[in-house]
């Protein structure tokens, strides 16, 4: 997560700066992002990561029929639409109007229509305990300054025993240069430096912000919010997969993980609730 451009820094920003920067970034970049990655992500599909792991194969969310499901940071909502085809009652939320515009277009093209809301992951517009499952694939979690608050907000809208599954850049990747080739094997940062990656405009205003947390930080955030961590999935780079996505590449992917998927349930033991059946 480093660039030699002087407008790229590693230093703290406020929650307001992060929110403003990332809403502006994703609104402005939505067309380019969808043009570059839309085919890989599909119109009606749930892809967890650049390694290509699909929910249809991984079943990290368990049986979805009849479940109320929230996708946080749904982007163009390909995963939200896929969830709807599994007979789930699903809602997709995203901060970016630009990405939701592509979500509406995707619904029109696929014929799979789902409820969509423009909302902040730190202030979800739902009552307590109304969802059975919450999920996100690289949405929301890396982009908020207070990700602990996000974990608490997700816990609030989940019923006891509900699942929370999210994928993020593997924390160890923050040690290295953001490069898919050999240069990307050079460790340049301390793993313990939590300073976010920040891109700024000519006036010094943040235009893109991505946050780093260690594995231990994530575990502490989750447990403090009332979650029990059931699995940490580190998808291996599959044979025959040659697509490069930013820093993700076959070269690096065969050496060390690029994605971490945290699989949790909302404190079922503590609340005396039986955990959901199936893989977690």
Tab-separated table of C-alpha atoms in Angstrom:
chain	number	residue	atom	x	y	z
A	1	UNK	CA	0.000	0.000	0.000
A	2	UNK	CA	2.646	2.514	-0.998
A	3	UNK	CA	3.274	4.781	-3.930
A	4	UNK	CA	6.237	6.984	-4.727
A	5	UNK	CA	3.921	9.880	-5.619
A	6	UNK	CA	4.248	12.636	-3.012
A	7	UNK	CA	0.460	12.866	-2.806
A	8	UNK	CA	0.288	9.384	-1.288
A	9	UNK	CA	0.852	9.268	2.465
A	10	UNK	CA	0.473	6.981	5.470
A	11	UNK	CA	-1.073	9.081	8.228
A	12	UNK	CA	-4.301	9.212	10.276
A	13	UNK	CA	-7.454	10.860	8.949
A	14	UNK	CA	-10.762	11.591	10.664
A	15	UNK	CA	-13.910	9.562	10.095
A	16	UNK	CA	-15.407	12.546	8.273
A	17	UNK	CA	-12.385	12.790	5.952
A	18	UNK	CA	-12.487	9.061	5.243
A	19	UNK	CA	-16.222	9.095	4.516
A	20	UNK	CA	-16.019	12.126	2.232
A	21	UNK	CA	-12.972	10.795	0.386
A	22	UNK	CA	-14.325	7.332	-0.239
A	23	UNK	CA	-17.806	8.413	-1.238
A	24	UNK	CA	-16.235	10.799	-3.744
A	25	UNK	CA	-13.757	8.190	-4.952
A	26	UNK	CA	-16.306	5.442	-5.576
A	27	UNK	CA	-18.780	7.868	-7.151
A	28	UNK	CA	-16.072	9.076	-9.529
A	29	UNK	CA	-14.475	5.688	-10.184
A	30	UNK	CA	-17.635	3.588	-10.467
A	31	UNK	CA	-17.690	3.469	-14.268
A	32	UNK	CA	-13.988	2.616	-14.590
A	33	UNK	CA	-14.183	0.016	-11.799
A	34	UNK	CA	-17.153	-1.722	-13.356
A	35	UNK	CA	-15.583	-1.641	-16.811
A	36	UNK	CA	-12.412	-3.279	-15.449
A	37	UNK	CA	-13.880	-5.771	-12.983
A	38	UNK	CA	-17.550	-6.193	-13.881
A	39	UNK	CA	-17.044	-9.245	-16.069
A	40	UNK	CA	-15.023	-11.033	-13.373
A	41	UNK	CA	-17.616	-10.240	-10.700
A	42	UNK	CA	-20.555	-11.146	-12.937
A	43	UNK	CA	-24.090	-9.776	-12.979
A	44	UNK	CA	-25.577	-12.376	-10.621
A	45	UNK	CA	-22.716	-13.962	-8.682
A	46	UNK	CA	-21.033	-13.805	-5.284
A	47	UNK	CA	-17.240	-13.630	-5.631
A	48	UNK	CA	-15.454	-13.208	-2.314
A	49	UNK	CA	-12.061	-12.081	-3.586
A	50	UNK	CA	-9.648	-11.665	-6.531
A	51	UNK	CA	-8.638	-15.304	-6.023
A	52	UNK	CA	-12.058	-16.139	-7.449
A	53	UNK	CA	-13.572	-17.971	-4.466
A	54	UNK	CA	-17.350	-18.080	-4.954
A	55	UNK	CA	-19.996	-18.407	-2.292
A	56	UNK	CA	-21.692	-21.086	-4.391
A	57	UNK	CA	-18.639	-23.272	-3.708
A	58	UNK	CA	-17.484	-22.040	-0.289
A	59	UNK	CA	-20.922	-21.837	1.397
A	60	UNK	CA	-19.561	-19.582	4.112
A	61	UNK	CA	-23.038	-18.123	4.681
A	62	UNK	CA	-24.743	-21.484	5.155
A	63	UNK	CA	-28.305	-22.251	4.045
A	64	UNK	CA	-29.828	-19.019	2.759
A	65	UNK	CA	-33.410	-20.038	1.953
A	66	UNK	CA	-35.815	-17.953	3.988
A	67	UNK	CA	-33.013	-16.017	5.702
A	68	UNK	CA	-32.959	-12.230	5.944
A	69	UNK	CA	-29.592	-11.125	4.562
A	70	UNK	CA	-27.831	-7.751	4.524
A	71	UNK	CA	-24.948	-6.993	2.179
A	72	UNK	CA	-22.960	-4.055	3.550
A	73	UNK	CA	-21.031	-2.117	0.902
A	74	UNK	CA	-22.766	-3.961	-1.919
A	75	UNK	CA	-21.244	-1.937	-4.782
A	76	UNK	CA	-22.888	-2.938	-8.061
A	77	UNK	CA	-24.825	-5.591	-6.100
A	78	UNK	CA	-23.938	-8.692	-8.124
A	79	UNK	CA	-23.695	-10.607	-4.828
A	80	UNK	CA	-26.960	-9.134	-3.537
A	81	UNK	CA	-28.721	-10.379	-6.678
A	82	UNK	CA	-27.105	-13.818	-6.337
A	83	UNK	CA	-28.321	-14.035	-2.749
A	84	UNK	CA	-31.847	-13.249	-3.926
A	85	UNK	CA	-31.738	-16.230	-6.294
A	86	UNK	CA	-31.091	-18.431	-3.225
A	87	UNK	CA	-34.529	-17.498	-1.835
A	88	UNK	CA	-33.072	-15.110	0.724
A	89	UNK	CA	-34.805	-11.893	1.714
A	90	UNK	CA	-31.884	-9.632	0.888
A	91	UNK	CA	-31.097	-5.905	1.080
A	92	UNK	CA	-27.986	-4.214	-0.318
A	93	UNK	CA	-26.591	-0.965	1.086
A	94	UNK	CA	-23.724	1.186	-0.144
A	95	UNK	CA	-22.387	4.663	0.562
A	96	UNK	CA	-21.732	5.426	-3.109
A	97	UNK	CA	-24.497	6.630	-5.398
A	98	UNK	CA	-22.212	5.904	-8.350
A	99	UNK	CA	-21.919	2.230	-7.463
A	100	UNK	CA	-25.655	1.980	-6.743
A	101	UNK	CA	-26.308	3.373	-10.205
A	102	UNK	CA	-24.511	0.304	-11.561
A	103	UNK	CA	-26.519	-1.852	-9.155
A	104	UNK	CA	-29.744	-0.534	-10.688
A	105	UNK	CA	-28.368	-1.139	-14.191
A	106	UNK	CA	-27.370	-4.679	-13.205
A	107	UNK	CA	-30.867	-5.393	-11.937
A	108	UNK	CA	-32.326	-4.143	-15.193
A	109	UNK	CA	-29.939	-6.239	-17.294
A	110	UNK	CA	-30.295	-9.444	-15.264
A	111	UNK	CA	-33.954	-9.199	-14.363
A	112	UNK	CA	-33.088	-9.842	-10.701
A	113	UNK	CA	-34.336	-6.879	-8.682
A	114	UNK	CA	-33.398	-6.368	-5.043
A	115	UNK	CA	-33.979	-3.600	-2.486
A	116	UNK	CA	-31.083	-1.119	-2.479
A	117	UNK	CA	-30.358	1.700	-0.060
A	118	UNK	CA	-27.721	4.417	0.010
A	119	UNK	CA	-26.516	4.246	3.592
A	120	UNK	CA	-23.456	4.566	5.791
A	121	UNK	CA	-22.232	1.298	7.296
A	122	UNK	CA	-21.754	3.124	10.593
A	123	UNK	CA	-25.454	4.105	10.717
A	124	UNK	CA	-27.463	1.270	9.200
A	125	UNK	CA	-31.141	2.274	8.779
A	126	UNK	CA	-32.589	-0.893	10.324
A	127	UNK	CA	-34.046	-1.969	13.640
A	128	UNK	CA	-32.100	-4.165	16.049
A	129	UNK	CA	-31.928	-7.890	15.329
A	130	UNK	CA	-33.752	-7.918	11.985
A	131	UNK	CA	-31.191	-9.899	9.917
A	132	UNK	CA	-30.049	-13.510	10.071
A	133	UNK	CA	-26.900	-12.946	7.992
A	134	UNK	CA	-24.686	-9.954	7.143
A	135	UNK	CA	-21.840	-10.065	4.642
A	136	UNK	CA	-19.520	-8.022	2.505
A	137	UNK	CA	-16.777	-8.773	0.008
A	138	UNK	CA	-14.217	-5.963	0.393
A	139	UNK	CA	-16.973	-3.480	1.164
A	140	UNK	CA	-17.162	-0.947	4.009
A	141	UNK	CA	-14.718	-2.582	6.466
A	142	UNK	CA	-11.428	-1.293	4.946
A	143	UNK	CA	-12.807	2.201	4.368
A	144	UNK	CA	-13.980	3.390	7.790
A	145	UNK	CA	-11.632	4.887	10.362
A	146	UNK	CA	-13.487	3.238	13.256
A	147	UNK	CA	-14.013	-0.317	12.050
A	148	UNK	CA	-14.796	-1.367	15.629
A	149	UNK	CA	-17.887	0.842	15.422
A	150	UNK	CA	-18.835	-0.875	12.167
A	151	UNK	CA	-18.611	-4.281	13.863
A	152	UNK	CA	-20.906	-3.054	16.645
A	153	UNK	CA	-23.398	-1.659	14.133
A	154	UNK	CA	-23.519	-4.936	12.220
A	155	UNK	CA	-23.966	-6.806	15.509
A	156	UNK	CA	-26.856	-4.511	16.379
A	157	UNK	CA	-28.896	-5.409	13.285
A	158	UNK	CA	-28.177	-9.170	13.541
A	159	UNK	CA	-30.235	-11.562	15.614
A	160	UNK	CA	-28.394	-13.592	18.289
A	161	UNK	CA	-26.615	-16.451	16.518
A	162	UNK	CA	-26.645	-14.571	13.202
A	163	UNK	CA	-23.664	-14.818	10.872
A	164	UNK	CA	-21.272	-12.019	9.906
A	165	UNK	CA	-18.813	-12.880	7.132
A	166	UNK	CA	-16.523	-10.351	5.472
A	167	UNK	CA	-13.456	-10.375	3.241
A	168	UNK	CA	-10.615	-7.840	3.317
A	169	UNK	CA	-7.085	-7.530	2.024
A	170	UNK	CA	-4.982	-9.934	4.078
A	171	UNK	CA	-3.335	-7.842	6.828
A	172	UNK	CA	0.146	-9.196	6.004
A	173	UNK	CA	-0.104	-7.625	2.540
A	174	UNK	CA	0.338	-4.200	4.122
A	175	UNK	CA	3.986	-5.029	4.758
A	176	UNK	CA	4.725	-5.069	1.035
A	177	UNK	CA	4.734	-2.705	-1.902
A	178	UNK	CA	1.431	-2.588	-3.752
A	179	UNK	CA	2.815	-4.281	-6.852
A	180	UNK	CA	1.801	-7.593	-8.493
A	181	UNK	CA	5.351	-8.419	-9.676
A	182	UNK	CA	8.713	-9.128	-8.063
A	183	UNK	CA	8.875	-5.594	-6.669
A	184	UNK	CA	5.833	-6.549	-4.621
A	185	UNK	CA	7.922	-9.012	-2.596
A	186	UNK	CA	9.829	-6.190	-0.933
A	187	UNK	CA	8.752	-5.578	2.681
A	188	UNK	CA	8.811	-1.837	3.366
A	189	UNK	CA	6.275	-1.228	6.155
A	190	UNK	CA	5.910	-2.361	9.713
A	191	UNK	CA	2.984	-4.740	10.097
A	192	UNK	CA	2.177	-2.850	13.295
A	193	UNK	CA	1.852	0.572	11.650
A	194	UNK	CA	-1.912	1.153	11.549
A	195	UNK	CA	-1.622	4.405	9.594
A	196	UNK	CA	-4.037	4.312	6.649
A	197	UNK	CA	-3.090	4.556	2.993
A	198	UNK	CA	-4.199	8.017	1.871
A	199	UNK	CA	-4.257	9.580	-1.588
A	200	UNK	CA	-4.578	13.366	-1.696
A	201	UNK	CA	-5.334	15.946	-4.373
A	202	UNK	CA	-3.118	18.927	-5.204
A	203	UNK	CA	-4.615	20.865	-2.294
A	204	UNK	CA	-3.790	18.081	0.154
A	205	UNK	CA	-7.404	16.948	0.602
A	206	UNK	CA	-7.820	13.154	1.009
A	207	UNK	CA	-9.432	11.585	-2.067
A	208	UNK	CA	-9.028	7.887	-1.193
A	209	UNK	CA	-8.489	6.262	2.206
A	210	UNK	CA	-7.953	2.589	3.043
A	211	UNK	CA	-7.372	1.370	6.578
A	212	UNK	CA	-4.998	-1.285	7.934
A	213	UNK	CA	-5.672	-3.487	10.952
A	214	UNK	CA	-3.661	-6.481	12.149
A	215	UNK	CA	-5.262	-9.908	12.531
A	216	UNK	CA	-5.252	-9.361	16.281
A	217	UNK	CA	-6.985	-6.001	15.872
A	218	UNK	CA	-9.761	-7.641	13.882
A	219	UNK	CA	-10.246	-10.378	16.473
A	220	UNK	CA	-10.446	-7.811	19.276
A	221	UNK	CA	-12.931	-5.663	17.320
A	222	UNK	CA	-15.135	-8.664	16.708
A	223	UNK	CA	-15.110	-9.993	20.254
A	224	UNK	CA	-15.722	-6.499	21.666
A	225	UNK	CA	-18.801	-6.256	19.434
A	226	UNK	CA	-20.144	-9.581	20.708
A	227	UNK	CA	-19.038	-11.866	17.880
A	228	UNK	CA	-17.431	-15.287	18.062
A	229	UNK	CA	-14.830	-15.930	15.354
A	230	UNK	CA	-15.476	-19.374	13.883
A	231	UNK	CA	-13.068	-19.417	10.949
A	232	UNK	CA	-10.462	-17.342	9.139
A	233	UNK	CA	-10.338	-18.378	5.493
A	234	UNK	CA	-7.205	-17.558	3.478
A	235	UNK	CA	-8.057	-18.499	-0.120
A	236	UNK	CA	-5.191	-20.084	-2.031
A	237	UNK	CA	-4.456	-18.979	-5.573
A	238	UNK	CA	-6.147	-21.549	-7.828
A	239	UNK	CA	-4.323	-23.337	-10.606
A	240	UNK	CA	-5.090	-21.890	-14.030
A	241	UNK	CA	-6.227	-18.518	-12.674
A	242	UNK	CA	-4.026	-15.963	-14.434
A	243	UNK	CA	-5.948	-12.729	-13.956
A	244	UNK	CA	-4.169	-9.782	-12.325
A	245	UNK	CA	-6.257	-7.461	-10.149
A	246	UNK	CA	-4.224	-4.576	-8.762
A	247	UNK	CA	-1.673	-6.125	-6.396
A	248	UNK	CA	-3.257	-9.606	-6.747
A	249	UNK	CA	-1.472	-11.800	-9.254
A	250	UNK	CA	-0.582	-15.460	-9.837
A	251	UNK	CA	3.037	-14.607	-9.019
A	252	UNK	CA	2.320	-13.289	-5.538
A	253	UNK	CA	-0.772	-15.385	-4.909
A	254	UNK	CA	1.189	-18.621	-5.100
A	255	UNK	CA	3.598	-17.369	-2.409
A	256	UNK	CA	1.394	-15.799	0.276
A	257	UNK	CA	-2.278	-14.958	0.884
A	258	UNK	CA	-3.911	-11.838	-0.481
A	259	UNK	CA	-7.327	-12.144	1.139
A	260	UNK	CA	-8.634	-12.896	4.626
A	261	UNK	CA	-12.275	-13.889	5.147
A	262	UNK	CA	-13.512	-13.601	8.729
A	263	UNK	CA	-16.441	-15.906	9.541
A	264	UNK	CA	-18.292	-15.054	12.742
A	265	UNK	CA	-21.530	-15.557	14.641
A	266	UNK	CA	-23.154	-13.159	17.068
A	267	UNK	CA	-22.341	-14.535	20.535
A	268	UNK	CA	-24.588	-17.619	20.449
A	269	UNK	CA	-22.944	-19.355	23.400
A	270	UNK	CA	-23.078	-16.334	25.667
A	271	UNK	CA	-26.730	-15.676	24.842
A	272	UNK	CA	-27.732	-19.328	25.076
A	273	UNK	CA	-28.685	-19.524	21.405
A	274	UNK	CA	-27.842	-22.519	19.251
A	275	UNK	CA	-25.386	-21.540	16.474
A	276	UNK	CA	-26.647	-21.855	12.886
A	277	UNK	CA	-25.945	-25.240	11.319
A	278	UNK	CA	-23.640	-25.776	8.352
A	279	UNK	CA	-20.142	-24.536	7.573
A	280	UNK	CA	-19.089	-21.220	9.037
